[in-house]
Every structure is written in C-alpha cells, then in structure tokens.
C-alpha cells in the first residue's frame, strides 16, 4: 500500500493549516537570535513546538530530533533535516533583522530564507505524518545547529545518536528543485611571515607583499581536472588582515581562503597542489565538508522528476557534507537571497514547499518498488545505493 493511499489526498485547506502553523513558528525563530554556535533559544522554541504537537523529542547540544511514533526497525529510515542557526546580519540591512514582518507577501527577517522556511516546512510534514500507523518507511526529523559554521556540534554530533539512515532530504533554499549534487567546502587560514621595519626607510620584509603573491596564485590558478557534474574546484580569498600602524611594515599577514571542492580531487590532493605552489603557512579549519552526489536513477530522484521537479548542481555546501548515505538537497526559498541584506522568503513558498515535500514522499514507494536497479535486493538496500 502506498503512502498516498494511506493518507489520502491533501486539500488546499489542509496544506494552508500546516503552512499557517509553520509560519507562526518561523516568526518566533526569526525574532530569536541564533547565530551559529549560539542557538539554544531557537532549539527551545522548536522543542516546545514539537512537544505541543505530542511529539517525543531528543536533544544534544542545540540539535533537536525525533522519530515517527510507530518507528519500525525493519523499515528504512528517511532523515528530514534542516538547520536553525544563522550567519551574522551584514551591514547592508535597513530593517531590523530580528523583526519578522510580512509585506507584500514577503516575510522579512534573518534566517527566513536560509533556512527557516525549509526547516518549518519539513517539520510541518513530519508533524502531519508523525502518528501514522502505516508508513512504508520511518521518518526522522532533525533540526540541526552550527550548519553555517560547519561546526562539529551540529548534525555531525547527532548522526551516531540517530543511527542507521537509508536516505536524507536536506532542506536548503532551492526553489523546490532537486540539487542532486553539491560542492564540498574547505576553509584555509593562511599566514605569511616577514620582518617589521620603518615604512620610511628601506628596511624590513613586508609580509603583506609576500601574501599578495600567494593571493594572486589563488585567484589565477585553474585545476586541470573538471567534474562533469560539479564543474571546477573554486578558490576564493575572502579575508585579509595585516599591519598595526601606518608607518610600520607588517611582519605578519593573515588571509582566509574559501575552497569549493568537486568530486575530481580528494582533500589531500587539493592541499598538495596548493602547498606546491604557495609559500604561506596553511592551517585547515576543522569541519571540511565532502562533495555530494546522488544517482539520477535513485528512487527519490525519479519520484521527483515524475512530479515535475528539475535537477541541478548546487555550488553551495550544506550539512550534506557530513552524510555518508544518498541525499537530496531541496527546499523553499532561493539560494540567491541567502546572506543578503533584508533577507526574505515569500509566504506562499512555505505552503508550496510543504505540498511538494508531501507529494514527493507520497510518490516515493512506487519508485522504490519499480526500481530498475533493484535486481532482487530489498527495498531497504535500494535506498543505500548512490
């Protein structure tokens, strides 16, 4: 029996009720600062929301998760994940980033688009299916912390607690299209060393000039191998700091490099190429995220295509980088709005997201059974095949 037969068709009114409930929660989350690593209060709001809907929750650090009420260890488990931390509001904001306000159908506020809309939409879907007796698979909803900082106390910390996962649906703003691959992410802290001296005299060894040579290399270098799915490895210098006073030659220069990884190179290979071509000292930050890719024959991708969704390659990274199982990134909102001043999400995008998530889950059992790659293996095993 398929999920759609079990639950019947969802009416516009039913979706609207779920969306209204989700919108109220999202407004509370926006009004509560939750900078990455400091999400305690938003975790409290999410946990209380779930408790008020009769859902038993688990919590570690600022991560909150739950399983469907009638969990069956013999069924595969689908993880529904999104994050509730945010970046710092940038200086371009002309609105209060923590004041949720709907104007002309747009809900403004920090984290509304990235990734509050995704989180509350997934939670609405989980809440609707939580007490269903006859789900053909288990559902685990996880609201994770520290996604924006790739912190080790986020999703990575709770994966051992959650246990075996067959597949993950990661909520990030994709305009409800399916990101079947995403770049990985590695951050390097680099340092050049010189000798301090007086700027008016020809003395010292300028660490800033040394850094410029390496920075120019990062800007100009192109990796020879390019992924057919993801494109080239991309390196961008994003921060630089040097000097203490206008008339003193800087003896140190620090700069940061953001690297987007493809499936063509291992992390060690990328680091080896960088070290062969630069002279700076390099420290790799913890929390390197692996690139992610899912086969287009996977049942969930085929189910999405069947309901009219498109696939694309995402240049951004997410908590997918922590996962070792097939995963799909998809959610309401637009990635182009993430981290921008006066961030917003359209209110109707949340309802649309809930509707499409439900349709995708409803369609999945058919494609799980009618899978060209099954070849006699169990439905559970099919989920694990990339």
GROMACS .gro file of C-alpha atoms in nm:
model
  386
    1UNK     CA    1   0.000   0.000   0.000
    2UNK     CA    2   0.143   0.338  -0.098
    3UNK     CA    3   0.173   0.638   0.129
    4UNK     CA    4  -0.075   0.827  -0.088
    5UNK     CA    5  -0.342   0.561  -0.037
    6UNK     CA    6  -0.275   0.554   0.335
    7UNK     CA    7  -0.305   0.929   0.382
    8UNK     CA    8  -0.536   1.022   0.101
    9UNK     CA    9  -0.515   1.349  -0.091
   10UNK     CA   10  -0.425   1.666   0.094
   11UNK     CA   11  -0.663   1.950   0.023
   12UNK     CA   12  -0.563   2.312  -0.024
   13UNK     CA   13  -0.720   2.384   0.314
   14UNK     CA   14  -0.514   2.114   0.489
   15UNK     CA   15  -0.193   2.247   0.337
   16UNK     CA   16  -0.293   2.600   0.441
   17UNK     CA   17  -0.341   2.489   0.804
   18UNK     CA   18   0.002   2.327   0.808
   19UNK     CA   19   0.156   2.637   0.646
   20UNK     CA   20  -0.005   2.877   0.894
   21UNK     CA   21   0.128   2.672   1.184
   22UNK     CA   22   0.472   2.664   1.024
   23UNK     CA   23   0.467   3.041   0.961
   24UNK     CA   24   0.393   3.115   1.328
   25UNK     CA   25   0.693   2.906   1.431
   26UNK     CA   26   0.915   3.071   1.171
   27UNK     CA   27   0.827   3.417   1.302
   28UNK     CA   28   0.929   3.307   1.653
   29UNK     CA   29   1.257   3.173   1.521
   30UNK     CA   30   1.335   3.494   1.331
   31UNK     CA   31   1.264   3.700   1.643
   32UNK     CA   32   1.515   3.490   1.840
   33UNK     CA   33   1.885   3.546   1.757
   34UNK     CA   34   2.051   3.215   1.669
   35UNK     CA   35   2.399   3.289   1.541
   36UNK     CA   36   2.585   2.972   1.457
   37UNK     CA   37   2.700   2.810   1.779
   38UNK     CA   38   2.452   3.008   1.991
   39UNK     CA   39   2.117   2.852   1.900
   40UNK     CA   40   1.997   2.748   2.245
   41UNK     CA   41   1.680   2.959   2.243
   42UNK     CA   42   1.567   2.861   1.894
   43UNK     CA   43   1.626   2.497   1.988
   44UNK     CA   44   1.394   2.559   2.285
   45UNK     CA   45   1.125   2.700   2.053
   46UNK     CA   46   1.148   2.403   1.817
   47UNK     CA   47   1.137   2.154   2.102
   48UNK     CA   48   0.834   2.325   2.257
   49UNK     CA   49   0.654   2.333   1.920
   50UNK     CA   50   0.708   1.959   1.881
   51UNK     CA   51   0.603   1.887   2.239
   52UNK     CA   52   0.282   2.084   2.184
   53UNK     CA   53   0.211   1.855   1.887
   54UNK     CA   54   0.258   1.545   2.100
   55UNK     CA   55   0.599   1.459   1.960
   56UNK     CA   56   0.865   1.299   2.180
   57UNK     CA   57   1.198   1.472   2.114
   58UNK     CA   58   1.568   1.413   2.169
   59UNK     CA   59   1.829   1.683   2.215
   60UNK     CA   60   2.208   1.708   2.211
   61UNK     CA   61   2.375   2.049   2.227
   62UNK     CA   62   2.138   2.269   2.021
   63UNK     CA   63   2.019   1.990   1.792
   64UNK     CA   64   1.664   1.861   1.826
   65UNK     CA   65   1.538   1.543   1.659
   66UNK     CA   66   1.252   1.293   1.671
   67UNK     CA   67   1.133   0.972   1.508
   68UNK     CA   68   0.783   0.889   1.388
   69UNK     CA   69   0.563   0.750   1.666
   70UNK     CA   70   0.539   0.398   1.524
   71UNK     CA   71   0.903   0.350   1.436
   72UNK     CA   72   0.977   0.006   1.290
   73UNK     CA   73   1.340  -0.107   1.287
   74UNK     CA   74   1.267  -0.334   0.990
   75UNK     CA   75   1.183  -0.034   0.769
   76UNK     CA   76   1.432   0.209   0.613
   77UNK     CA   77   1.463   0.549   0.779
   78UNK     CA   78   1.446   0.877   0.588
   79UNK     CA   79   1.611   1.176   0.753
   80UNK     CA   80   1.438   1.513   0.712
   81UNK     CA   81   1.699   1.772   0.808
   82UNK     CA   82   1.742   2.147   0.807
   83UNK     CA   83   1.926   2.396   1.028
   84UNK     CA   84   1.812   2.675   1.259
   85UNK     CA   85   2.136   2.869   1.301
   86UNK     CA   86   2.212   3.183   1.103
   87UNK     CA   87   2.505   3.392   0.990
   88UNK     CA   88   2.559   3.736   1.140
   89UNK     CA   89   2.339   4.006   0.982
   90UNK     CA   90   2.551   4.207   0.742
   91UNK     CA   91   2.590   4.585   0.747
   92UNK     CA   92   2.360   4.631   0.448
   93UNK     CA   93   2.044   4.568   0.649
   94UNK     CA   94   1.799   4.858   0.651
   95UNK     CA   95   1.543   4.655   0.851
   96UNK     CA   96   1.571   4.503   1.196
   97UNK     CA   97   1.695   4.150   1.110
   98UNK     CA   98   1.514   4.010   1.415
   99UNK     CA   99   1.176   4.167   1.344
  100UNK     CA  100   0.960   3.925   1.141
  101UNK     CA  101   0.735   4.131   0.916
  102UNK     CA  102   0.518   4.032   0.621
  103UNK     CA  103   0.498   4.294   0.345
  104UNK     CA  104   0.353   4.225   0.001
  105UNK     CA  105   0.364   3.852   0.061
  106UNK     CA  106   0.729   3.852   0.175
  107UNK     CA  107   0.833   3.750   0.526
  108UNK     CA  108   1.143   3.953   0.613
  109UNK     CA  109   1.397   3.853   0.875
  110UNK     CA  110   1.736   3.692   0.928
  111UNK     CA  111   1.713   3.318   0.862
  112UNK     CA  112   1.374   3.340   0.694
  113UNK     CA  113   1.512   3.206   0.366
  114UNK     CA  114   1.826   3.028   0.490
  115UNK     CA  115   1.700   2.801   0.616
  116UNK     CA  116   1.399   2.878   0.837
  117UNK     CA  117   1.142   2.827   0.564
  118UNK     CA  118   1.288   2.486   0.482
  119UNK     CA  119   1.301   2.384   0.846
  120UNK     CA  120   0.941   2.472   0.931
  121UNK     CA  121   0.812   2.318   0.606
  122UNK     CA  122   0.988   1.987   0.679
  123UNK     CA  123   0.869   1.998   1.039
  124UNK     CA  124   0.511   2.055   0.923
  125UNK     CA  125   0.535   1.746   0.702
  126UNK     CA  126   0.687   1.540   0.983
  127UNK     CA  127   0.419   1.659   1.227
  128UNK     CA  128   0.147   1.553   0.981
  129UNK     CA  129   0.291   1.203   0.937
  130UNK     CA  130   0.422   1.153   1.293
  131UNK     CA  131   0.136   0.940   1.429
  132UNK     CA  132   0.062   0.748   1.109
  133UNK     CA  133   0.050   0.372   1.178
  134UNK     CA  134   0.122   0.253   0.827
  135UNK     CA  135   0.414   0.449   0.688
  136UNK     CA  136   0.615   0.235   0.443
  137UNK     CA  137   0.934   0.376   0.598
  138UNK     CA  138   1.040   0.557   0.913
  139UNK     CA  139   1.085   0.932   0.931
  140UNK     CA  140   1.340   1.115   1.145
  141UNK     CA  141   1.320   1.493   1.165
  142UNK     CA  142   1.635   1.675   1.279
  143UNK     CA  143   1.671   2.049   1.337
  144UNK     CA  144   2.047   2.093   1.342
  145UNK     CA  145   2.279   2.363   1.473
  146UNK     CA  146   2.613   2.502   1.354
  147UNK     CA  147   2.547   2.446   0.983
  148UNK     CA  148   2.668   2.792   0.885
  149UNK     CA  149   3.000   2.740   1.065
  150UNK     CA  150   3.041   2.371   0.973
  151UNK     CA  151   3.065   2.310   1.346
  152UNK     CA  152   3.124   1.968   1.498
  153UNK     CA  153   2.838   2.016   1.749
  154UNK     CA  154   2.581   2.027   1.470
  155UNK     CA  155   2.444   1.744   1.257
  156UNK     CA  156   2.775   1.559   1.274
  157UNK     CA  157   2.737   1.519   1.651
  158UNK     CA  158   2.394   1.358   1.639
  159UNK     CA  159   2.435   1.120   1.345
  160UNK     CA  160   2.563   0.841   1.576
  161UNK     CA  161   2.263   0.902   1.804
  162UNK     CA  162   2.015   0.887   1.517
  163UNK     CA  163   2.154   0.556   1.395
  164UNK     CA  164   2.117   0.392   1.056
  165UNK     CA  165   1.975   0.619   0.786
  166UNK     CA  166   1.876   0.499   0.441
  167UNK     CA  167   1.840   0.838   0.275
  168UNK     CA  168   1.836   1.208   0.369
  169UNK     CA  169   1.633   1.502   0.245
  170UNK     CA  170   1.826   1.817   0.339
  171UNK     CA  171   1.626   2.138   0.350
  172UNK     CA  172   1.805   2.433   0.187
  173UNK     CA  173   1.655   2.706  -0.035
  174UNK     CA  174   1.650   2.562  -0.390
  175UNK     CA  175   1.313   2.695  -0.516
  176UNK     CA  176   1.191   2.336  -0.453
  177UNK     CA  177   1.408   2.195  -0.729
  178UNK     CA  178   1.634   1.897  -0.663
  179UNK     CA  179   2.003   1.964  -0.606
  180UNK     CA  180   2.139   1.621  -0.696
  181UNK     CA  181   2.499   1.726  -0.636
  182UNK     CA  182   2.669   1.996  -0.432
  183UNK     CA  183   3.023   2.118  -0.393
  184UNK     CA  184   3.217   2.041  -0.079
  185UNK     CA  185   3.379   2.313   0.130
  186UNK     CA  186   3.719   2.359   0.292
  187UNK     CA  187   3.848   2.675   0.462
  188UNK     CA  188   4.218   2.756   0.491
  189UNK     CA  189   4.376   3.003   0.734
  190UNK     CA  190   4.699   3.124   0.575
  191UNK     CA  191   4.987   3.327   0.714
  192UNK     CA  192   5.298   3.488   0.569
  193UNK     CA  193   5.590   3.597   0.787
  194UNK     CA  194   5.813   3.898   0.722
  195UNK     CA  195   6.026   4.137   0.926
  196UNK     CA  196   5.892   4.458   1.076
  197UNK     CA  197   6.061   4.787   0.993
  198UNK     CA  198   6.001   5.161   0.949
  199UNK     CA  199   5.794   5.237   0.639
  200UNK     CA  200   6.003   5.550   0.563
  201UNK     CA  201   6.326   5.354   0.531
  202UNK     CA  202   6.425   5.072   0.302
  203UNK     CA  203   6.420   4.807   0.573
  204UNK     CA  204   6.217   4.510   0.686
  205UNK     CA  205   6.047   4.241   0.480
  206UNK     CA  206   5.683   4.316   0.405
  207UNK     CA  207   5.462   4.017   0.492
  208UNK     CA  208   5.174   4.176   0.306
  209UNK     CA  209   5.367   4.177  -0.022
  210UNK     CA  210   5.456   3.812   0.034
  211UNK     CA  211   5.088   3.735   0.084
  212UNK     CA  212   4.993   3.915  -0.238
  213UNK     CA  213   5.200   3.671  -0.443
  214UNK     CA  214   5.011   3.377  -0.294
  215UNK     CA  215   4.676   3.555  -0.317
  216UNK     CA  216   4.736   3.618  -0.686
  217UNK     CA  217   4.805   3.247  -0.732
  218UNK     CA  218   4.479   3.151  -0.558
  219UNK     CA  219   4.296   3.394  -0.787
  220UNK     CA  220   4.453   3.276  -1.111
  221UNK     CA  221   4.509   2.901  -1.070
  222UNK     CA  222   4.275   2.662  -1.251
  223UNK     CA  223   4.269   2.294  -1.155
  224UNK     CA  224   4.326   2.077  -1.466
  225UNK     CA  225   4.052   1.823  -1.395
  226UNK     CA  226   3.690   1.938  -1.404
  227UNK     CA  227   3.395   1.738  -1.283
  228UNK     CA  228   3.129   1.659  -1.542
  229UNK     CA  229   2.868   1.718  -1.273
  230UNK     CA  230   3.008   1.989  -1.048
  231UNK     CA  231   3.246   2.197  -1.256
  232UNK     CA  232   3.592   2.310  -1.137
  233UNK     CA  233   3.731   2.340  -0.787
  234UNK     CA  234   3.687   2.706  -0.689
  235UNK     CA  235   3.920   2.902  -0.459
  236UNK     CA  236   3.835   3.249  -0.325
  237UNK     CA  237   4.029   3.467  -0.083
  238UNK     CA  238   3.764   3.617   0.144
  239UNK     CA  239   3.950   3.782   0.436
  240UNK     CA  240   4.286   3.955   0.486
  241UNK     CA  241   4.448   4.121   0.785
  242UNK     CA  242   4.791   4.278   0.823
  243UNK     CA  243   4.967   4.565   0.999
  244UNK     CA  244   4.930   4.753   1.325
  245UNK     CA  245   5.016   5.109   1.222
  246UNK     CA  246   5.056   5.314   0.903
  247UNK     CA  247   5.432   5.364   0.936
  248UNK     CA  248   5.530   5.010   1.036
  249UNK     CA  249   5.598   4.741   0.778
  250UNK     CA  250   5.379   4.441   0.875
  251UNK     CA  251   5.567   4.137   0.997
  252UNK     CA  252   5.264   3.907   0.956
  253UNK     CA  253   4.976   3.886   0.712
  254UNK     CA  254   4.679   3.657   0.767
  255UNK     CA  255   4.428   3.567   0.498
  256UNK     CA  256   4.145   3.317   0.456
  257UNK     CA  257   4.067   3.106   0.153
  258UNK     CA  258   3.724   2.952   0.084
  259UNK     CA  259   3.757   2.642  -0.136
  260UNK     CA  260   3.465   2.466  -0.304
  261UNK     CA  261   3.553   2.103  -0.369
  262UNK     CA  262   3.441   1.881  -0.655
  263UNK     CA  263   3.443   1.503  -0.692
  264UNK     CA  264   3.758   1.515  -0.913
  265UNK     CA  265   4.007   1.569  -0.631
  266UNK     CA  266   4.047   1.439  -0.279
  267UNK     CA  267   4.105   1.686   0.001
  268UNK     CA  268   4.468   1.575   0.028
  269UNK     CA  269   4.521   1.624  -0.346
  270UNK     CA  270   4.388   1.979  -0.333
  271UNK     CA  271   4.608   2.063  -0.034
  272UNK     CA  272   4.912   1.910  -0.203
  273UNK     CA  273   4.867   2.128  -0.514
  274UNK     CA  274   4.823   2.440  -0.301
  275UNK     CA  275   5.133   2.374  -0.092
  276UNK     CA  276   5.343   2.307  -0.402
  277UNK     CA  277   5.253   2.649  -0.544
  278UNK     CA  278   5.246   2.881  -0.243
  279UNK     CA  279   5.487   2.989   0.032
  280UNK     CA  280   5.244   3.074   0.310
  281UNK     CA  281   5.181   2.871   0.623
  282UNK     CA  282   4.849   2.688   0.592
  283UNK     CA  283   4.609   2.559   0.857
  284UNK     CA  284   4.298   2.371   0.752
  285UNK     CA  285   3.995   2.453   0.964
  286UNK     CA  286   3.803   2.162   1.117
  287UNK     CA  287   3.472   2.070   0.955
  288UNK     CA  288   3.571   2.006   0.595
  289UNK     CA  289   3.255   1.914   0.402
  290UNK     CA  290   3.275   1.649   0.132
  291UNK     CA  291   3.115   1.700  -0.211
  292UNK     CA  292   2.788   1.511  -0.251
  293UNK     CA  293   2.622   1.345  -0.549
  294UNK     CA  294   2.321   1.115  -0.594
  295UNK     CA  295   2.248   0.887  -0.891
  296UNK     CA  296   1.958   1.008  -1.106
  297UNK     CA  297   1.824   0.650  -1.101
  298UNK     CA  298   1.777   0.668  -0.725
  299UNK     CA  299   1.406   0.624  -0.637
  300UNK     CA  300   1.372   0.968  -0.479
  301UNK     CA  301   1.516   1.146  -0.783
  302UNK     CA  302   1.288   0.951  -1.015
  303UNK     CA  303   0.992   1.030  -0.789
  304UNK     CA  304   1.078   1.400  -0.801
  305UNK     CA  305   1.111   1.403  -1.179
  306UNK     CA  306   0.774   1.226  -1.206
  307UNK     CA  307   0.601   1.511  -1.018
  308UNK     CA  308   0.765   1.773  -1.237
  309UNK     CA  309   1.075   1.871  -1.039
  310UNK     CA  310   1.401   1.960  -1.212
  311UNK     CA  311   1.755   1.868  -1.113
  312UNK     CA  312   2.061   2.092  -1.092
  313UNK     CA  313   2.408   2.114  -0.939
  314UNK     CA  314   2.442   2.334  -0.632
  315UNK     CA  315   2.757   2.547  -0.596
  316UNK     CA  316   2.699   2.589  -0.221
  317UNK     CA  317   2.764   2.340   0.058
  318UNK     CA  318   2.542   2.222   0.341
  319UNK     CA  319   2.507   1.955   0.608
  320UNK     CA  320   2.502   1.704   0.323
  321UNK     CA  321   2.880   1.709   0.356
  322UNK     CA  322   2.853   1.515   0.684
  323UNK     CA  323   2.644   1.235   0.535
  324UNK     CA  324   2.765   0.900   0.405
  325UNK     CA  325   2.427   0.798   0.260
  326UNK     CA  326   2.241   0.916  -0.053
  327UNK     CA  327   2.093   1.261   0.000
  328UNK     CA  328   1.899   1.525  -0.186
  329UNK     CA  329   1.904   1.899  -0.116
  330UNK     CA  330   1.570   2.072  -0.170
  331UNK     CA  331   1.363   2.339  -0.006
  332UNK     CA  332   1.150   2.653  -0.038
  333UNK     CA  333   1.321   2.986  -0.093
  334UNK     CA  334   1.600   3.095  -0.323
  335UNK     CA  335   1.971   3.045  -0.251
  336UNK     CA  336   2.040   3.385  -0.410
  337UNK     CA  337   1.865   3.551  -0.113
  338UNK     CA  338   2.081   3.375   0.146
  339UNK     CA  339   2.311   3.602   0.348
  340UNK     CA  340   2.182   3.910   0.162
  341UNK     CA  341   2.062   4.230   0.336
  342UNK     CA  342   1.693   4.229   0.427
  343UNK     CA  343   1.663   3.854   0.373
  344UNK     CA  344   1.312   3.730   0.298
  345UNK     CA  345   1.102   3.437   0.186
  346UNK     CA  346   0.766   3.452   0.012
  347UNK     CA  347   0.493   3.325   0.244
  348UNK     CA  348   0.340   3.116  -0.034
  349UNK     CA  349   0.675   2.943  -0.086
  350UNK     CA  350   0.634   2.776   0.252
  351UNK     CA  351   0.294   2.631   0.160
  352UNK     CA  352   0.428   2.525  -0.178
  353UNK     CA  353   0.725   2.358  -0.008
  354UNK     CA  354   0.502   2.160   0.227
  355UNK     CA  355   0.285   2.049  -0.064
  356UNK     CA  356   0.580   1.935  -0.277
  357UNK     CA  357   0.754   1.757   0.012
  358UNK     CA  358   0.432   1.563   0.074
  359UNK     CA  359   0.388   1.479  -0.294
  360UNK     CA  360   0.748   1.359  -0.312
  361UNK     CA  361   0.709   1.131  -0.010
  362UNK     CA  362   0.375   1.006  -0.141
  363UNK     CA  363   0.529   0.918  -0.477
  364UNK     CA  364   0.839   0.751  -0.338
  365UNK     CA  365   0.704   0.399  -0.260
  366UNK     CA  366   0.603   0.337  -0.621
  367UNK     CA  367   0.955   0.416  -0.745
  368UNK     CA  368   1.110   0.218  -0.463
  369UNK     CA  369   0.920  -0.091  -0.577
  370UNK     CA  370   0.959  -0.022  -0.951
  371UNK     CA  371   1.330   0.047  -0.947
  372UNK     CA  372   1.542  -0.067  -1.244
  373UNK     CA  373   1.841  -0.115  -1.011
  374UNK     CA  374   1.665  -0.344  -0.763
  375UNK     CA  375   1.772  -0.673  -0.919
  376UNK     CA  376   1.618  -0.872  -0.638
  377UNK     CA  377   1.763  -0.671  -0.349
  378UNK     CA  378   1.545  -0.545  -0.067
  379UNK     CA  379   1.371  -0.207  -0.065
  380UNK     CA  380   1.587  -0.106   0.230
  381UNK     CA  381   1.905  -0.180   0.038
  382UNK     CA  382   1.785   0.016  -0.264
  383UNK     CA  383   1.784   0.335  -0.056
  384UNK     CA  384   2.153   0.299   0.027
  385UNK     CA  385   2.271   0.286  -0.334
  386UNK     CA  386   2.414   0.614  -0.461
   0.00000   0.00000   0.00000
